mmCIF file with all atom_site columns, C-alpha atoms in Angstrom:
data_model
loop_
_atom_site.group_PDB
_atom_site.id
_atom_site.type_symbol
_atom_site.label_atom_id
_atom_site.label_alt_id
_atom_site.label_comp_id
_atom_site.label_asym_id
_atom_site.label_entity_id
_atom_site.label_seq_id
_atom_site.pdbx_PDB_ins_code
_atom_site.Cartn_x
_atom_site.Cartn_y
_atom_site.Cartn_z
_atom_site.occupancy
_atom_site.B_iso_or_equiv
_atom_site.pdbx_formal_charge
_atom_site.auth_seq_id
_atom_site.auth_comp_id
_atom_site.auth_asym_id
_atom_site.auth_atom_id
_atom_site.pdbx_PDB_model_num
ATOM 1   C CA . UNK D 1 1   ? 59.461 102.050 70.534 1.00 64.00 ? 1   UNK D CA 1
ATOM 2   C CA . UNK D 1 2   ? 56.912 100.038 72.402 1.00 73.00 ? 2   UNK D CA 1
ATOM 3   C CA . UNK D 1 3   ? 56.727 97.064  70.020 1.00 78.00 ? 3   UNK D CA 1
ATOM 4   C CA . UNK D 1 4   ? 55.486 93.750  71.391 1.00 92.00 ? 4   UNK D CA 1
ATOM 5   C CA . UNK D 1 5   ? 57.743 90.707  71.223 1.00 95.00 ? 5   UNK D CA 1
ATOM 6   C CA . UNK D 1 6   ? 57.992 86.977  71.708 1.00 95.00 ? 6   UNK D CA 1
ATOM 7   C CA . UNK D 1 7   ? 60.742 84.988  73.427 1.00 97.00 ? 7   UNK D CA 1
ATOM 8   C CA . UNK D 1 8   ? 61.868 81.709  71.869 1.00 97.00 ? 8   UNK D CA 1
ATOM 9   C CA . UNK D 1 9   ? 63.722 79.391  74.266 1.00 98.00 ? 9   UNK D CA 1
ATOM 10  C CA . UNK D 1 10  ? 65.707 76.238  73.720 1.00 97.00 ? 10  UNK D CA 1
ATOM 11  C CA . UNK D 1 11  ? 69.137 74.743  73.517 1.00 97.00 ? 11  UNK D CA 1
ATOM 12  C CA . UNK D 1 12  ? 71.146 75.445  70.373 1.00 96.00 ? 12  UNK D CA 1
ATOM 13  C CA . UNK D 1 13  ? 74.207 73.394  69.555 1.00 95.00 ? 13  UNK D CA 1
ATOM 14  C CA . UNK D 1 14  ? 77.296 75.560  69.236 1.00 94.00 ? 14  UNK D CA 1
ATOM 15  C CA . UNK D 1 15  ? 80.013 75.213  66.598 1.00 93.00 ? 15  UNK D CA 1
ATOM 16  C CA . UNK D 1 16  ? 81.457 72.180  68.407 1.00 91.00 ? 16  UNK D CA 1
ATOM 17  C CA . UNK D 1 17  ? 78.140 70.580  69.353 1.00 91.00 ? 17  UNK D CA 1
ATOM 18  C CA . UNK D 1 18  ? 77.890 71.878  72.931 1.00 93.00 ? 18  UNK D CA 1
ATOM 19  C CA . UNK D 1 19  ? 74.191 72.578  73.690 1.00 96.00 ? 19  UNK D CA 1
ATOM 20  C CA . UNK D 1 20  ? 73.722 76.162  74.901 1.00 97.00 ? 20  UNK D CA 1
ATOM 21  C CA . UNK D 1 21  ? 70.644 77.311  76.812 1.00 98.00 ? 21  UNK D CA 1
ATOM 22  C CA . UNK D 1 22  ? 69.437 80.176  74.620 1.00 98.00 ? 22  UNK D CA 1
ATOM 23  C CA . UNK D 1 23  ? 66.639 82.730  74.437 1.00 98.00 ? 23  UNK D CA 1
ATOM 24  C CA . UNK D 1 24  ? 65.967 84.848  71.362 1.00 98.00 ? 24  UNK D CA 1
ATOM 25  C CA . UNK D 1 25  ? 63.600 87.791  71.775 1.00 97.00 ? 25  UNK D CA 1
ATOM 26  C CA . UNK D 1 26  ? 61.940 88.821  68.522 1.00 96.00 ? 26  UNK D CA 1
ATOM 27  C CA . UNK D 1 27  ? 59.749 91.902  67.931 1.00 95.00 ? 27  UNK D CA 1
ATOM 28  C CA . UNK D 1 28  ? 56.334 90.883  66.575 1.00 91.00 ? 28  UNK D CA 1
ATOM 29  C CA . UNK D 1 29  ? 55.545 94.132  64.750 1.00 83.00 ? 29  UNK D CA 1
ATOM 30  C CA . UNK D 1 30  ? 55.931 93.969  60.999 1.00 71.00 ? 30  UNK D CA 1
ATOM 31  C CA . UNK D 1 31  ? 59.049 95.736  59.793 1.00 75.00 ? 31  UNK D CA 1
ATOM 32  C CA . UNK D 1 32  ? 61.933 95.334  57.447 1.00 72.00 ? 32  UNK D CA 1
ATOM 33  C CA . UNK D 1 33  ? 64.081 92.326  58.190 1.00 79.00 ? 33  UNK D CA 1
ATOM 34  C CA . UNK D 1 34  ? 66.746 91.526  58.978 1.00 93.00 ? 34  UNK D CA 1
ATOM 35  C CA . UNK D 1 35  ? 66.831 93.565  62.184 1.00 96.00 ? 35  UNK D CA 1
ATOM 36  C CA . UNK D 1 36  ? 69.694 94.844  64.315 1.00 97.00 ? 36  UNK D CA 1
ATOM 37  C CA . UNK D 1 37  ? 70.930 92.280  66.856 1.00 98.00 ? 37  UNK D CA 1
ATOM 38  C CA . UNK D 1 38  ? 71.747 92.882  70.529 1.00 98.00 ? 38  UNK D CA 1
ATOM 39  C CA . UNK D 1 39  ? 73.772 90.122  72.208 1.00 98.00 ? 39  UNK D CA 1
ATOM 40  C CA . UNK D 1 40  ? 73.721 90.114  76.019 1.00 98.00 ? 40  UNK D CA 1
ATOM 41  C CA . UNK D 1 41  ? 76.539 88.271  77.805 1.00 98.00 ? 41  UNK D CA 1
ATOM 42  C CA . UNK D 1 42  ? 76.152 87.418  81.494 1.00 97.00 ? 42  UNK D CA 1
ATOM 43  C CA . UNK D 1 43  ? 78.575 87.799  84.374 1.00 96.00 ? 43  UNK D CA 1
ATOM 44  C CA . UNK D 1 44  ? 80.584 85.002  85.980 1.00 95.00 ? 44  UNK D CA 1
ATOM 45  C CA . UNK D 1 45  ? 78.344 82.328  87.468 1.00 93.00 ? 45  UNK D CA 1
ATOM 46  C CA . UNK D 1 46  ? 75.163 83.934  86.166 1.00 96.00 ? 46  UNK D CA 1
ATOM 47  C CA . UNK D 1 47  ? 72.925 82.785  83.324 1.00 97.00 ? 47  UNK D CA 1
ATOM 48  C CA . UNK D 1 48  ? 71.071 83.994  80.255 1.00 97.00 ? 48  UNK D CA 1
ATOM 49  C CA . UNK D 1 49  ? 68.438 85.569  82.512 1.00 96.00 ? 49  UNK D CA 1
ATOM 50  C CA . UNK D 1 50  ? 70.786 88.244  83.928 1.00 96.00 ? 50  UNK D CA 1
ATOM 51  C CA . UNK D 1 51  ? 69.779 90.733  81.205 1.00 97.00 ? 51  UNK D CA 1
ATOM 52  C CA . UNK D 1 52  ? 66.212 89.483  80.676 1.00 97.00 ? 52  UNK D CA 1
ATOM 53  C CA . UNK D 1 53  ? 62.929 90.982  81.758 1.00 96.00 ? 53  UNK D CA 1
ATOM 54  C CA . UNK D 1 54  ? 59.240 90.989  80.924 1.00 91.00 ? 54  UNK D CA 1
ATOM 55  C CA . UNK D 1 55  ? 59.133 94.776  81.307 1.00 91.00 ? 55  UNK D CA 1
ATOM 56  C CA . UNK D 1 56  ? 61.056 97.639  79.715 1.00 90.00 ? 56  UNK D CA 1
ATOM 57  C CA . UNK D 1 57  ? 62.210 98.875  83.129 1.00 90.00 ? 57  UNK D CA 1
ATOM 58  C CA . UNK D 1 58  ? 63.720 95.512  84.033 1.00 91.00 ? 58  UNK D CA 1
ATOM 59  C CA . UNK D 1 59  ? 64.690 95.379  87.674 1.00 89.00 ? 59  UNK D CA 1
ATOM 60  C CA . UNK D 1 60  ? 64.602 99.178  87.967 1.00 87.00 ? 60  UNK D CA 1
ATOM 61  C CA . UNK D 1 61  ? 68.358 99.284  88.575 1.00 87.00 ? 61  UNK D CA 1
ATOM 62  C CA . UNK D 1 62  ? 71.068 97.786  86.331 1.00 88.00 ? 62  UNK D CA 1
ATOM 63  C CA . UNK D 1 63  ? 68.483 96.503  83.837 1.00 91.00 ? 63  UNK D CA 1
ATOM 64  C CA . UNK D 1 64  ? 66.499 99.740  83.552 1.00 91.00 ? 64  UNK D CA 1
ATOM 65  C CA . UNK D 1 65  ? 65.929 100.164 79.795 1.00 91.00 ? 65  UNK D CA 1
ATOM 66  C CA . UNK D 1 66  ? 68.829 97.744  79.293 1.00 95.00 ? 66  UNK D CA 1
ATOM 67  C CA . UNK D 1 67  ? 67.342 94.290  78.818 1.00 97.00 ? 67  UNK D CA 1
ATOM 68  C CA . UNK D 1 68  ? 65.860 92.035  76.156 1.00 98.00 ? 68  UNK D CA 1
ATOM 69  C CA . UNK D 1 69  ? 62.349 93.535  76.473 1.00 96.00 ? 69  UNK D CA 1
ATOM 70  C CA . UNK D 1 70  ? 63.535 97.119  76.009 1.00 96.00 ? 70  UNK D CA 1
ATOM 71  C CA . UNK D 1 71  ? 65.700 96.371  72.969 1.00 96.00 ? 71  UNK D CA 1
ATOM 72  C CA . UNK D 1 72  ? 62.999 94.205  71.358 1.00 96.00 ? 72  UNK D CA 1
ATOM 73  C CA . UNK D 1 73  ? 60.513 97.035  71.904 1.00 94.00 ? 73  UNK D CA 1
ATOM 74  C CA . UNK D 1 74  ? 62.906 99.214  69.899 1.00 94.00 ? 74  UNK D CA 1
ATOM 75  C CA . UNK D 1 75  ? 62.975 96.727  67.000 1.00 94.00 ? 75  UNK D CA 1
ATOM 76  C CA . UNK D 1 76  ? 66.073 94.671  67.850 1.00 96.00 ? 76  UNK D CA 1
ATOM 77  C CA . UNK D 1 77  ? 66.343 90.895  67.852 1.00 97.00 ? 77  UNK D CA 1
ATOM 78  C CA . UNK D 1 78  ? 67.957 90.027  71.194 1.00 98.00 ? 78  UNK D CA 1
ATOM 79  C CA . UNK D 1 79  ? 70.171 87.032  71.974 1.00 98.00 ? 79  UNK D CA 1
ATOM 80  C CA . UNK D 1 80  ? 70.647 85.889  75.574 1.00 98.00 ? 80  UNK D CA 1
ATOM 81  C CA . UNK D 1 81  ? 72.395 82.600  76.278 1.00 98.00 ? 81  UNK D CA 1
ATOM 82  C CA . UNK D 1 82  ? 74.110 80.876  79.167 1.00 98.00 ? 82  UNK D CA 1
ATOM 83  C CA . UNK D 1 83  ? 77.801 80.464  78.411 1.00 96.00 ? 83  UNK D CA 1
ATOM 84  C CA . UNK D 1 84  ? 79.195 76.957  78.090 1.00 94.00 ? 84  UNK D CA 1
ATOM 85  C CA . UNK D 1 85  ? 79.721 75.310  81.458 1.00 95.00 ? 85  UNK D CA 1
ATOM 86  C CA . UNK D 1 86  ? 77.170 77.511  83.233 1.00 96.00 ? 86  UNK D CA 1
ATOM 87  C CA . UNK D 1 87  ? 73.669 76.473  84.292 1.00 96.00 ? 87  UNK D CA 1
ATOM 88  C CA . UNK D 1 88  ? 71.818 74.493  81.601 1.00 96.00 ? 88  UNK D CA 1
ATOM 89  C CA . UNK D 1 89  ? 74.659 74.990  79.117 1.00 96.00 ? 89  UNK D CA 1
ATOM 90  C CA . UNK D 1 90  ? 76.453 71.958  80.543 1.00 95.00 ? 90  UNK D CA 1
ATOM 91  C CA . UNK D 1 91  ? 76.848 73.338  84.065 1.00 94.00 ? 91  UNK D CA 1
ATOM 92  C CA . UNK D 1 92  ? 74.433 72.945  86.954 1.00 93.00 ? 92  UNK D CA 1
ATOM 93  C CA . UNK D 1 93  ? 71.552 74.968  88.346 1.00 91.00 ? 93  UNK D CA 1
ATOM 94  C CA . UNK D 1 94  ? 69.123 75.097  91.230 1.00 90.00 ? 94  UNK D CA 1
ATOM 95  C CA . UNK D 1 95  ? 66.456 73.097  89.375 1.00 92.00 ? 95  UNK D CA 1
ATOM 96  C CA . UNK D 1 96  ? 68.583 69.984  89.751 1.00 93.00 ? 96  UNK D CA 1
ATOM 97  C CA . UNK D 1 97  ? 70.088 70.084  86.254 1.00 93.00 ? 97  UNK D CA 1
ATOM 98  C CA . UNK D 1 98  ? 73.658 68.745  86.305 1.00 92.00 ? 98  UNK D CA 1
ATOM 99  C CA . UNK D 1 99  ? 75.953 68.383  83.308 1.00 92.00 ? 99  UNK D CA 1
ATOM 100 C CA . UNK D 1 100 ? 77.195 64.944  84.373 1.00 90.00 ? 100 UNK D CA 1
ATOM 101 C CA . UNK D 1 101 ? 73.663 63.579  83.895 1.00 91.00 ? 101 UNK D CA 1
ATOM 102 C CA . UNK D 1 102 ? 73.300 65.306  80.487 1.00 91.00 ? 102 UNK D CA 1
ATOM 103 C CA . UNK D 1 103 ? 74.409 62.952  77.726 1.00 89.00 ? 103 UNK D CA 1
ATOM 104 C CA . UNK D 1 104 ? 74.447 65.854  75.228 1.00 90.00 ? 104 UNK D CA 1
ATOM 105 C CA . UNK D 1 105 ? 77.355 67.442  77.146 1.00 92.00 ? 105 UNK D CA 1
ATOM 106 C CA . UNK D 1 106 ? 80.814 66.087  76.558 1.00 83.00 ? 106 UNK D CA 1
ATOM 107 C CA . UNK D 1 107 ? 84.390 66.401  77.665 1.00 75.00 ? 107 UNK D CA 1
ATOM 108 C CA . UNK D 1 108 ? 85.804 64.697  74.602 1.00 77.00 ? 108 UNK D CA 1
ATOM 109 C CA . UNK D 1 109 ? 88.200 66.454  72.232 1.00 75.00 ? 109 UNK D CA 1
ATOM 110 C CA . UNK D 1 110 ? 86.274 68.612  69.778 1.00 73.00 ? 110 UNK D CA 1
ATOM 111 C CA . UNK D 1 111 ? 83.227 68.935  72.014 1.00 78.00 ? 111 UNK D CA 1
ATOM 112 C CA . UNK D 1 112 ? 84.505 70.634  75.139 1.00 85.00 ? 112 UNK D CA 1
ATOM 113 C CA . UNK D 1 113 ? 81.426 71.691  77.056 1.00 90.00 ? 113 UNK D CA 1
ATOM 114 C CA . UNK D 1 114 ? 83.110 73.245  80.066 1.00 90.00 ? 114 UNK D CA 1
ATOM 115 C CA . UNK D 1 115 ? 83.899 76.904  80.808 1.00 91.00 ? 115 UNK D CA 1
ATOM 116 C CA . UNK D 1 116 ? 86.977 78.177  78.970 1.00 88.00 ? 116 UNK D CA 1
ATOM 117 C CA . UNK D 1 117 ? 87.523 81.320  81.082 1.00 87.00 ? 117 UNK D CA 1
ATOM 118 C CA . UNK D 1 118 ? 86.829 83.809  78.311 1.00 84.00 ? 118 UNK D CA 1
ATOM 119 C CA . UNK D 1 119 ? 89.219 82.099  75.887 1.00 88.00 ? 119 UNK D CA 1
ATOM 120 C CA . UNK D 1 120 ? 88.607 83.745  72.510 1.00 89.00 ? 120 UNK D CA 1
ATOM 121 C CA . UNK D 1 121 ? 88.814 80.393  70.689 1.00 90.00 ? 121 UNK D CA 1
ATOM 122 C CA . UNK D 1 122 ? 85.777 79.166  72.614 1.00 90.00 ? 122 UNK D CA 1
ATOM 123 C CA . UNK D 1 123 ? 83.737 81.895  74.316 1.00 92.00 ? 123 UNK D CA 1
ATOM 124 C CA . UNK D 1 124 ? 84.092 84.556  71.606 1.00 93.00 ? 124 UNK D CA 1
ATOM 125 C CA . UNK D 1 125 ? 83.711 81.977  68.850 1.00 94.00 ? 125 UNK D CA 1
ATOM 126 C CA . UNK D 1 126 ? 80.423 80.873  70.490 1.00 95.00 ? 126 UNK D CA 1
ATOM 127 C CA . UNK D 1 127 ? 78.990 84.425  70.457 1.00 96.00 ? 127 UNK D CA 1
ATOM 128 C CA . UNK D 1 128 ? 80.035 84.848  66.834 1.00 96.00 ? 128 UNK D CA 1
ATOM 129 C CA . UNK D 1 129 ? 78.547 81.477  65.896 1.00 96.00 ? 129 UNK D CA 1
ATOM 130 C CA . UNK D 1 130 ? 75.179 82.133  67.565 1.00 98.00 ? 130 UNK D CA 1
ATOM 131 C CA . UNK D 1 131 ? 74.959 85.591  65.967 1.00 97.00 ? 131 UNK D CA 1
ATOM 132 C CA . UNK D 1 132 ? 75.708 83.910  62.649 1.00 96.00 ? 132 UNK D CA 1
ATOM 133 C CA . UNK D 1 133 ? 72.862 81.446  63.152 1.00 97.00 ? 133 UNK D CA 1
ATOM 134 C CA . UNK D 1 134 ? 70.459 84.398  63.531 1.00 97.00 ? 134 UNK D CA 1
ATOM 135 C CA . UNK D 1 135 ? 71.954 86.159  60.506 1.00 97.00 ? 135 UNK D CA 1
ATOM 136 C CA . UNK D 1 136 ? 71.687 82.986  58.415 1.00 97.00 ? 136 UNK D CA 1
ATOM 137 C CA . UNK D 1 137 ? 68.046 82.594  59.502 1.00 95.00 ? 137 UNK D CA 1
ATOM 138 C CA . UNK D 1 138 ? 67.330 86.081  58.127 1.00 95.00 ? 138 UNK D CA 1
ATOM 139 C CA . UNK D 1 139 ? 66.434 87.509  61.549 1.00 95.00 ? 139 UNK D CA 1
ATOM 140 C CA . UNK D 1 140 ? 69.552 89.599  62.213 1.00 96.00 ? 140 UNK D CA 1
ATOM 141 C CA . UNK D 1 141 ? 71.475 92.056  60.046 1.00 97.00 ? 141 UNK D CA 1
ATOM 142 C CA . UNK D 1 142 ? 75.163 91.094  59.867 1.00 95.00 ? 142 UNK D CA 1
ATOM 143 C CA . UNK D 1 143 ? 76.097 94.789  59.635 1.00 94.00 ? 143 UNK D CA 1
ATOM 144 C CA . UNK D 1 144 ? 74.182 95.819  62.781 1.00 96.00 ? 144 UNK D CA 1
ATOM 145 C CA . UNK D 1 145 ? 75.314 93.619  65.681 1.00 96.00 ? 145 UNK D CA 1
ATOM 146 C CA . UNK D 1 146 ? 76.190 94.906  69.134 1.00 96.00 ? 146 UNK D CA 1
ATOM 147 C CA . UNK D 1 147 ? 77.186 93.067  72.322 1.00 97.00 ? 147 UNK D CA 1
ATOM 148 C CA . UNK D 1 148 ? 76.891 94.114  75.935 1.00 97.00 ? 148 UNK D CA 1
ATOM 149 C CA . UNK D 1 149 ? 77.451 92.518  79.303 1.00 96.00 ? 149 UNK D CA 1
ATOM 150 C CA . UNK D 1 150 ? 78.560 93.047  82.840 1.00 93.00 ? 150 UNK D CA 1
ATOM 151 C CA . UNK D 1 151 ? 81.678 91.736  84.550 1.00 95.00 ? 151 UNK D CA 1
ATOM 152 C CA . UNK D 1 152 ? 82.700 88.480  82.789 1.00 95.00 ? 152 UNK D CA 1
ATOM 153 C CA . UNK D 1 153 ? 80.233 89.273  79.981 1.00 95.00 ? 153 UNK D CA 1
ATOM 154 C CA . UNK D 1 154 ? 81.559 92.826  79.725 1.00 94.00 ? 154 UNK D CA 1
ATOM 155 C CA . UNK D 1 155 ? 85.047 91.489  79.096 1.00 94.00 ? 155 UNK D CA 1
ATOM 156 C CA . UNK D 1 156 ? 83.713 89.252  76.368 1.00 94.00 ? 156 UNK D CA 1
ATOM 157 C CA . UNK D 1 157 ? 81.800 92.178  74.830 1.00 95.00 ? 157 UNK D CA 1
ATOM 158 C CA . UNK D 1 158 ? 85.079 94.073  74.658 1.00 94.00 ? 158 UNK D CA 1
ATOM 159 C CA . UNK D 1 159 ? 86.807 91.033  73.166 1.00 93.00 ? 159 UNK D CA 1
ATOM 160 C CA . UNK D 1 160 ? 84.106 90.793  70.489 1.00 94.00 ? 160 UNK D CA 1
ATOM 161 C CA . UNK D 1 161 ? 84.646 94.453  69.608 1.00 91.00 ? 161 UNK D CA 1
ATOM 162 C CA . UNK D 1 162 ? 88.384 93.830  69.278 1.00 90.00 ? 162 UNK D CA 1
ATOM 163 C CA . UNK D 1 163 ? 87.725 90.935  66.887 1.00 87.00 ? 163 UNK D CA 1
ATOM 164 C CA . UNK D 1 164 ? 87.064 93.508  64.133 1.00 75.00 ? 164 UNK D CA 1
ATOM 165 C CA . UNK D 1 165 ? 84.698 91.217  62.206 1.00 72.00 ? 165 UNK D CA 1
ATOM 166 C CA . UNK D 1 166 ? 87.238 88.362  62.187 1.00 77.00 ? 166 UNK D CA 1
ATOM 167 C CA . UNK D 1 167 ? 85.911 84.956  63.187 1.00 76.00 ? 167 UNK D CA 1
ATOM 168 C CA . UNK D 1 168 ? 87.919 83.481  66.028 1.00 73.00 ? 168 UNK D CA 1
ATOM 169 C CA . UNK D 1 169 ? 88.504 79.797  65.295 1.00 73.00 ? 169 UNK D CA 1
ATOM 170 C CA . UNK D 1 170 ? 88.927 77.074  67.880 1.00 62.00 ? 170 UNK D CA 1
ATOM 171 C CA . UNK D 1 171 ? 91.792 74.655  67.864 1.00 57.00 ? 171 UNK D CA 1
ATOM 172 C CA . UNK D 1 172 ? 91.662 71.157  69.281 1.00 48.00 ? 172 UNK D CA 1
ATOM 173 C CA . UNK D 1 173 ? 93.846 70.558  72.312 1.00 43.00 ? 173 UNK D CA 1
#
């Protein structure tokens, strides 16, 4: 371990166009690509930063050797994103960001930017879609993807495992 890494930040449009606040941590050391992918899913009301750190030890407690920095140092590409309807993924945050002032967020049919309470057709589909973007970009290995999270994100990690490599499709309501 001990590889250095970079963090790329931005908003990526999900399968339905909802912009999701996303960080991708990429090891900088030369190695075979694609790499294994770790997807971190945050707890209810939290954001992409819940499982992020600049150090391997993280916060010294729940994040100790269990964060984007640690996994990237071990050669993984790491995906952290704020779920739809939370923080800068069409929610609101302490910086003053508010979805109602964000014209890229929508509540129209087909682009439903609000929280869907862990609904597989939305929340699980989003995780699968974002992982697919990294696989399609040649960064992540489709055969070596793992998800982890706490609380709300832990439930979604379990739901991803139960998907057994089947893409969960959304339906319009």
